[in-house]
Coordinates of C-alpha atoms in Angstrom, one line a residue:
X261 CA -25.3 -24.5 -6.6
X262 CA -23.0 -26.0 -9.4
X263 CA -19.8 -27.4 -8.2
X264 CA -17.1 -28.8 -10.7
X265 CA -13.6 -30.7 -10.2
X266 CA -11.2 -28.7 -7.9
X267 CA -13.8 -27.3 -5.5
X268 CA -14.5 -24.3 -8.1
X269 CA -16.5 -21.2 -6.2
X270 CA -19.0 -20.2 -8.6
X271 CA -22.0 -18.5 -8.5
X272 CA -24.5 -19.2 -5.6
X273 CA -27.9 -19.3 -7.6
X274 CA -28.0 -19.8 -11.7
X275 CA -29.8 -16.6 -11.7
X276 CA -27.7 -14.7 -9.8
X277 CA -25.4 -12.9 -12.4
X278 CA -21.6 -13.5 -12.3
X279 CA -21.1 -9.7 -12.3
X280 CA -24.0 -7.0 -11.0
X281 CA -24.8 -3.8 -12.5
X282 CA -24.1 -2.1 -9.2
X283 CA -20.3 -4.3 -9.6
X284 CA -19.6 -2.5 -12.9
X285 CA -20.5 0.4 -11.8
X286 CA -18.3 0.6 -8.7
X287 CA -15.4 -0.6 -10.8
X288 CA -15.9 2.0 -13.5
X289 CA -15.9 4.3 -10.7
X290 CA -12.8 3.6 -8.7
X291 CA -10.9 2.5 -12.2
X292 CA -11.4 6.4 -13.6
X293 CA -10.8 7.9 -10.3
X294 CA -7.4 5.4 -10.0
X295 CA -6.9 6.6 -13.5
X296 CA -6.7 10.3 -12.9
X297 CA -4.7 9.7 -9.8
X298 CA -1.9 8.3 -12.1
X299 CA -2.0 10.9 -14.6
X300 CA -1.6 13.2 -11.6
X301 CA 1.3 11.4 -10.7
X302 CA 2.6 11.2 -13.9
X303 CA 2.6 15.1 -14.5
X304 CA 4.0 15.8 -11.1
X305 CA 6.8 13.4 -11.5
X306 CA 7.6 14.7 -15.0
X307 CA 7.5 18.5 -13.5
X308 CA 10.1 17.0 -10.2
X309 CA 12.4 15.7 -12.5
X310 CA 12.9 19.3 -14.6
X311 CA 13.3 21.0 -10.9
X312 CA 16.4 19.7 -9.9
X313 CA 17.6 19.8 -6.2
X314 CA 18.7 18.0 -3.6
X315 CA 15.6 16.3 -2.7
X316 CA 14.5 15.7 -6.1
X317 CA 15.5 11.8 -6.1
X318 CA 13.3 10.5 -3.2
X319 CA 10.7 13.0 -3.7
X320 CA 10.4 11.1 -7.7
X321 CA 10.7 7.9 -6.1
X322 CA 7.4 8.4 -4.4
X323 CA 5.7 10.2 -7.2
X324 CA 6.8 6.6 -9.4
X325 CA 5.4 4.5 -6.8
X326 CA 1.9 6.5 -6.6
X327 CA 2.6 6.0 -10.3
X328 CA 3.3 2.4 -10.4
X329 CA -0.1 1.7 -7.4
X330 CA -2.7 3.6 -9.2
X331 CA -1.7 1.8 -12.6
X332 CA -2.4 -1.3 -11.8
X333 CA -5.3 -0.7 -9.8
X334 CA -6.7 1.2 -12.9
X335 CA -5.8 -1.9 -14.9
X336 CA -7.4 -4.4 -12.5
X337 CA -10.9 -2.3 -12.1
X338 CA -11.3 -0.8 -15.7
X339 CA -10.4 -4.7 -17.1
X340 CA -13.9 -6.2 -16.9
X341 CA -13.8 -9.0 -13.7
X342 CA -15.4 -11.7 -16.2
X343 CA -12.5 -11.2 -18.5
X344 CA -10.4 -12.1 -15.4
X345 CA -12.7 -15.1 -14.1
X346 CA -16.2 -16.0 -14.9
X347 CA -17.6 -14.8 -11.5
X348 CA -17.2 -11.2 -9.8
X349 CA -16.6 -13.0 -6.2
X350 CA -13.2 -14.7 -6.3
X351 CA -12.8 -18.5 -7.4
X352 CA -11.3 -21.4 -5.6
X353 CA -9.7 -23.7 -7.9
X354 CA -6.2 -25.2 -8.5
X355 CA -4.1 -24.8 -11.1
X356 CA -3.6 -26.5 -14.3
X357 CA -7.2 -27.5 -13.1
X358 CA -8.3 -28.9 -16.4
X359 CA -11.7 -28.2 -16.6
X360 CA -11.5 -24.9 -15.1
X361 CA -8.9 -23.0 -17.8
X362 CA -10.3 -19.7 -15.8
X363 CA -7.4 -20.6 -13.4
X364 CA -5.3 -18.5 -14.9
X365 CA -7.2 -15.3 -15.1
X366 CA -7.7 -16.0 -11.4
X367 CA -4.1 -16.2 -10.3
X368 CA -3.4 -13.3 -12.5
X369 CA -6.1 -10.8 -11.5
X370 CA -4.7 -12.0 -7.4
X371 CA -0.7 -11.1 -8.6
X372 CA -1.9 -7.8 -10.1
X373 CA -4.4 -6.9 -7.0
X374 CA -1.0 -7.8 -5.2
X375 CA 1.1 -6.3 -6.7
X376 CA -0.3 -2.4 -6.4
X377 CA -1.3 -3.1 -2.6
X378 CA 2.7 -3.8 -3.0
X379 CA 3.8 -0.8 -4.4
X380 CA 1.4 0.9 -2.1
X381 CA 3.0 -0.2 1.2
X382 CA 6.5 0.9 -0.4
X383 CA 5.1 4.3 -0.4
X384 CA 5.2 4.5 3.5
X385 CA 8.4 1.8 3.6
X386 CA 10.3 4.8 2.1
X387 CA 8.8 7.1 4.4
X388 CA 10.3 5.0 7.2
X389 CA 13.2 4.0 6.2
X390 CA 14.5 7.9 5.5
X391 CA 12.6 8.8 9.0
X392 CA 14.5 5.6 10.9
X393 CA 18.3 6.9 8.7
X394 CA 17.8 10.8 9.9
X395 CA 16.5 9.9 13.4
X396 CA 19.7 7.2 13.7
X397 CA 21.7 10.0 12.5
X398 CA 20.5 12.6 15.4
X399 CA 20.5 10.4 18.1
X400 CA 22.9 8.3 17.2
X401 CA 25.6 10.6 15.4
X402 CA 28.7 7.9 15.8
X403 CA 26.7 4.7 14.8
X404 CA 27.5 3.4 10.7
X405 CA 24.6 3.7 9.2
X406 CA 22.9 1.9 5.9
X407 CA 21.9 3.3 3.0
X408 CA 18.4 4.3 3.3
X409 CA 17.7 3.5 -0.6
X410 CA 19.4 0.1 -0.4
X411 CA 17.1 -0.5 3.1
X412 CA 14.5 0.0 1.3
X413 CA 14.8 -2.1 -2.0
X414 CA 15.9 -4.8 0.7
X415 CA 12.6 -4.6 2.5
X416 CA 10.5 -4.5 -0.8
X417 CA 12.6 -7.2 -2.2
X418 CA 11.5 -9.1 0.7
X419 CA 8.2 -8.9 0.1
X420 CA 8.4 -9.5 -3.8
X421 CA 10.1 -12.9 -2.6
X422 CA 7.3 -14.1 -0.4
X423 CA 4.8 -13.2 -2.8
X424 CA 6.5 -15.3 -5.5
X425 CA 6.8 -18.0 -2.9
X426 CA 2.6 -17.4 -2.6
X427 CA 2.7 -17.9 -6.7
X428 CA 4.5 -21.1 -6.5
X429 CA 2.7 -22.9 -4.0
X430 CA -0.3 -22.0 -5.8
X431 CA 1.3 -23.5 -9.1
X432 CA 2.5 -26.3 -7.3
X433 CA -0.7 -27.2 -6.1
X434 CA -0.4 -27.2 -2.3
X435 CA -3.3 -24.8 -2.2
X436 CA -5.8 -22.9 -4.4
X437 CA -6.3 -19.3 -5.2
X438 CA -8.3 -19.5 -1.7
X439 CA -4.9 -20.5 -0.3
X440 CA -3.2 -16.8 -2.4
X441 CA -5.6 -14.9 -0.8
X442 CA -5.3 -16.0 2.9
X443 CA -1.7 -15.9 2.7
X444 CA -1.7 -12.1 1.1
X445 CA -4.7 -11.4 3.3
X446 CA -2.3 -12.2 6.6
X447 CA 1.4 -10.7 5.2
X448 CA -1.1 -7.5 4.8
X449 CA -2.7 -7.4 8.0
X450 CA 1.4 -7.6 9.8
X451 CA 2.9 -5.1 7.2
X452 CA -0.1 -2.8 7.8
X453 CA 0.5 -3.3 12.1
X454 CA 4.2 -2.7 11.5
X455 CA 3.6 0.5 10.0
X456 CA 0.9 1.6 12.3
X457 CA 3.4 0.7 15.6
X458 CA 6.8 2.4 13.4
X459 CA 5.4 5.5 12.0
X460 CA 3.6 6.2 15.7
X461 CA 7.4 6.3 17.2
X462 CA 9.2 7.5 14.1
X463 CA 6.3 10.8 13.8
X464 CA 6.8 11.5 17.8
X465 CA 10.8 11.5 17.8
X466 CA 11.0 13.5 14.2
X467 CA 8.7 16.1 15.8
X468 CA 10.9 16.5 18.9
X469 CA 14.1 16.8 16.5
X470 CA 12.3 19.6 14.6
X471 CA 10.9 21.7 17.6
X472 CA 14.5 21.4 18.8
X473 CA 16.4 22.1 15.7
X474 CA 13.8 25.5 15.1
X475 CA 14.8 26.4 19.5
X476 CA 18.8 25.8 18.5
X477 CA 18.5 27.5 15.4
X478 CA 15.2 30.1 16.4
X479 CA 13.2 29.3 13.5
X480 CA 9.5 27.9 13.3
X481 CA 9.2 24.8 12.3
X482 CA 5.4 24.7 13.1
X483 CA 4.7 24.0 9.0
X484 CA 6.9 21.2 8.9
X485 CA 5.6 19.6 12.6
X486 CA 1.9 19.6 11.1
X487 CA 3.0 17.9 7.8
X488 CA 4.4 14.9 10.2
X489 CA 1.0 14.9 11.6
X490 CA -0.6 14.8 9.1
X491 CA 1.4 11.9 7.6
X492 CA 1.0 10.2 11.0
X493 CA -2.3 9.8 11.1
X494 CA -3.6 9.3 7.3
X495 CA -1.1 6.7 7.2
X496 CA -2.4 5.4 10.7
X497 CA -6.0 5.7 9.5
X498 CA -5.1 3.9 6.4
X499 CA -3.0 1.1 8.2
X500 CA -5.7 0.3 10.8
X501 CA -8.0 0.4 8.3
X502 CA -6.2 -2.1 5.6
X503 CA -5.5 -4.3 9.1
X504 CA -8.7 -4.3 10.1
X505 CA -10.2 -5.5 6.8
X506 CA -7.5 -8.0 6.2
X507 CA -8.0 -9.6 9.4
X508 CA -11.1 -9.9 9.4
X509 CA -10.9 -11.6 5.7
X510 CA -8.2 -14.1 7.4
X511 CA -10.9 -15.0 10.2
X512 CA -13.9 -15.7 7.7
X513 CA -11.5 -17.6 5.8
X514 CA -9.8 -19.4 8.3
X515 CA -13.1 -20.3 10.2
X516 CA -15.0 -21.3 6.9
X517 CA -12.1 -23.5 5.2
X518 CA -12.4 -25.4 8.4
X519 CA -15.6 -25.7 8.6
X520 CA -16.2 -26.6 4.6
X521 CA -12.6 -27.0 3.0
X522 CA -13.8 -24.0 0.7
X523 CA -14.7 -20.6 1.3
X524 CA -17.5 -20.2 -1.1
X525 CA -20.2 -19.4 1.1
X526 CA -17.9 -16.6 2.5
X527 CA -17.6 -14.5 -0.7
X528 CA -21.0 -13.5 -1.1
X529 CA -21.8 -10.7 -3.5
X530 CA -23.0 -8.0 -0.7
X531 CA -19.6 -9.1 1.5
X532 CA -16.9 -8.9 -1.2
X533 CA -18.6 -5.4 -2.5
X534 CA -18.4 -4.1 0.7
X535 CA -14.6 -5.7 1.1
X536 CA -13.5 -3.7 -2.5
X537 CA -15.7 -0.8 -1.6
X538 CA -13.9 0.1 1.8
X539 CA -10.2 -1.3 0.8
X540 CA -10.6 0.8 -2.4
X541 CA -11.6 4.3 -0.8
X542 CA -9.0 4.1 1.3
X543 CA -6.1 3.6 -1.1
X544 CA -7.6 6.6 -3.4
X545 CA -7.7 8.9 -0.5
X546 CA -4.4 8.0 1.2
X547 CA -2.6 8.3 -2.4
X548 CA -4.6 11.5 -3.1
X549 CA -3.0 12.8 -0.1
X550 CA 0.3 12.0 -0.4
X551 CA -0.1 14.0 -3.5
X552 CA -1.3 16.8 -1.9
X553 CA 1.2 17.0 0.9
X554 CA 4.3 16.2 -1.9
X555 CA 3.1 18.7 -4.2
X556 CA 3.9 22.1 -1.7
X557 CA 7.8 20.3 -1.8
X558 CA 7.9 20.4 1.5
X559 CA 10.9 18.7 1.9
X560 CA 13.2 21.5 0.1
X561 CA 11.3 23.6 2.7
X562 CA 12.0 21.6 5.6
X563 CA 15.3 20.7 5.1
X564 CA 16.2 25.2 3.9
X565 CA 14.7 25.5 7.5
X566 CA 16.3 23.3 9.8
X567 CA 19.7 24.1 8.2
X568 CA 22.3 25.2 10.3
X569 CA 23.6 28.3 8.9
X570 CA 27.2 29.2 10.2
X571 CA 27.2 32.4 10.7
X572 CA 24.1 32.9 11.9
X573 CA 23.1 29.3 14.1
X574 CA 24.6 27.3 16.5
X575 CA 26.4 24.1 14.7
X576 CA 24.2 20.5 15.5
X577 CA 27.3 18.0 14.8
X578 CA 26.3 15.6 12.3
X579 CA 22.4 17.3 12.4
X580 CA 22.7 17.9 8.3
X581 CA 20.5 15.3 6.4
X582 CA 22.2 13.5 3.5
X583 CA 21.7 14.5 -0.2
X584 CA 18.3 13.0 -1.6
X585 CA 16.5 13.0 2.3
X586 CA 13.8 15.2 3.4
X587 CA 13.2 16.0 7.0
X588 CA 9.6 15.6 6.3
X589 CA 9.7 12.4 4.8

């Protein structure tokens, strides 16, 4: 094995290549199938926009993020990995390592892989920050409550800040891109147990709000109940899934830089593959299903039929969702 100054993870055998045909393949694969999810995306955001209505400002907010996720995963797979770094597997190296100028297509192909796992958590932030704002407002009609928008960009803003914080160690030199990937391996694996624990309680009470709103007001709400679900447990599948695979990346990495001080013998060819393959999948199918479930609009739907109607229902106090939220979402 070749090792140069600042612990570099290179390739395990000089014959071994520093990207596989089966590699390139894969990546052309999910780059093109991340590629047509953003021109989806694109087209369905374009066609919100020219709508109009009430909901029309969250429902584009999560069309942009779709947007914004499957861009840069599009860029990050379709961008050849040796443009990035000189090996498929990832690299351990510091920066400004002198001999190793690679360093900084390493720390930029970890901030862009970061940055659309970002933007796809913000998709179910939203989610449950309009869930936990309609839910306070049911249950808790008399309580000041935030703006759900402003939550949100707080919590995302939160997460931009620890990620720079992540850069700057990095370019401070307290760790090496190792270092990057353990730390966003580990703020993944909570976000991702957060979600699972919030959207479990959030999906049960907004059901009992909509079987009870459609008794009070003696409409079904059956379509809108089965929508929750179905955001329930994709989003759980997804979450458990992303949790599972980031904490079992902290483990290996924990246990091997303890062992070694490096984590080269942990990024094998066959182990990160199977790491992209399974973390990849599951962000193309849970983004393919948002867009299904946001393109039947049903949160004009939901809200049109959970809407007290004077002169026909009995009046829920304070029951009437704020312009811009969906019942649904």
């Amino acid at each position: 094995m070749r090792e140069g100054v600042g612990r570099i993870l290179v390739i395990d055998d000089a014959a071994t290549p520093a990207e596989t045909e089966f590699e390139r393949f894969v990546d052309a694969i999910m780059g093109i199938a991340f590629f047509i999810t953003a021109v989806f995306a694109a087209k369905r955001m374009t066609w919100t926009r020219q709508q109009g209505g009430a909901e029309t400002t969250v429902v584009t907010a999560f069309y942009s993020l779709i947007l914004l996720t499957s861009v840069l995963r599009a860029i990050f797979f379709l961008i050849p990995a040796t443009v990035w770094v000189p090996s498929y597997v990832p690299v351990a190296v510091f920066a400004w390592d002198p001999d190793y100028p690679s360093w900084i297509g390493a720390a930029l192909s970890e901030f862009v892989l970061m940055s659309g796992s970002l933007a796809l958590f913000s998709i179910f932030i939203l989610i449950l920050v309009y869930w936990a704002d309609i839910l306070k407002k049911y249950f808790h009609p008399a309580s000041r409550r935030s703006i759900p928008m402003v939550t949100f960009l707080g919590l995302v803003a939160l997460l931009v800040v620890l990620e720079l914080i992540n850069t700057g160690c990095f370019l401070f030199g307290l760790y090496t891109t190792e270092g990057m990937i353990l730390f966003n391996s580990v703020m993944l694996a909570v976000v991702s147990i957060i979600c699972v624990c919030e959207i479990t309680i959030f999906s049960h009470r907004f059901r009992t709000v909509l079987k009870t709103l459609g008794a009070i007001n003696q409409v079904s709400t059956d379509s809108q109940v089965k929508r929750i679900r179905w955001i329930t447990v994709t989003g759980n599948l997804f979450f458990f899934t992303r949790a599972f695979l980031e904490t079992v990346l902290c483990i290996y990495l924990v246990l091997w830089w303890k062992d070694e001080r490096t984590v080269a013998r942990t990024f094998t060819h066959f182990w990160w593959d199977t790491y992209v393959m399974t973390k990849s999948f599951s962000e193309i199918t849970i983004l393919s299903l948002m867009l299904y479930i946001l393109q039947s609009r049903f949160a004009g739907a939901a809200v049109a039929a959970t809407r007290p109607s004077p002169a026909e229902y009995v009046s829920v106090p304070n029951a009437e969702p704020e312009k811009g939220a969906s019942l649904d979402v």
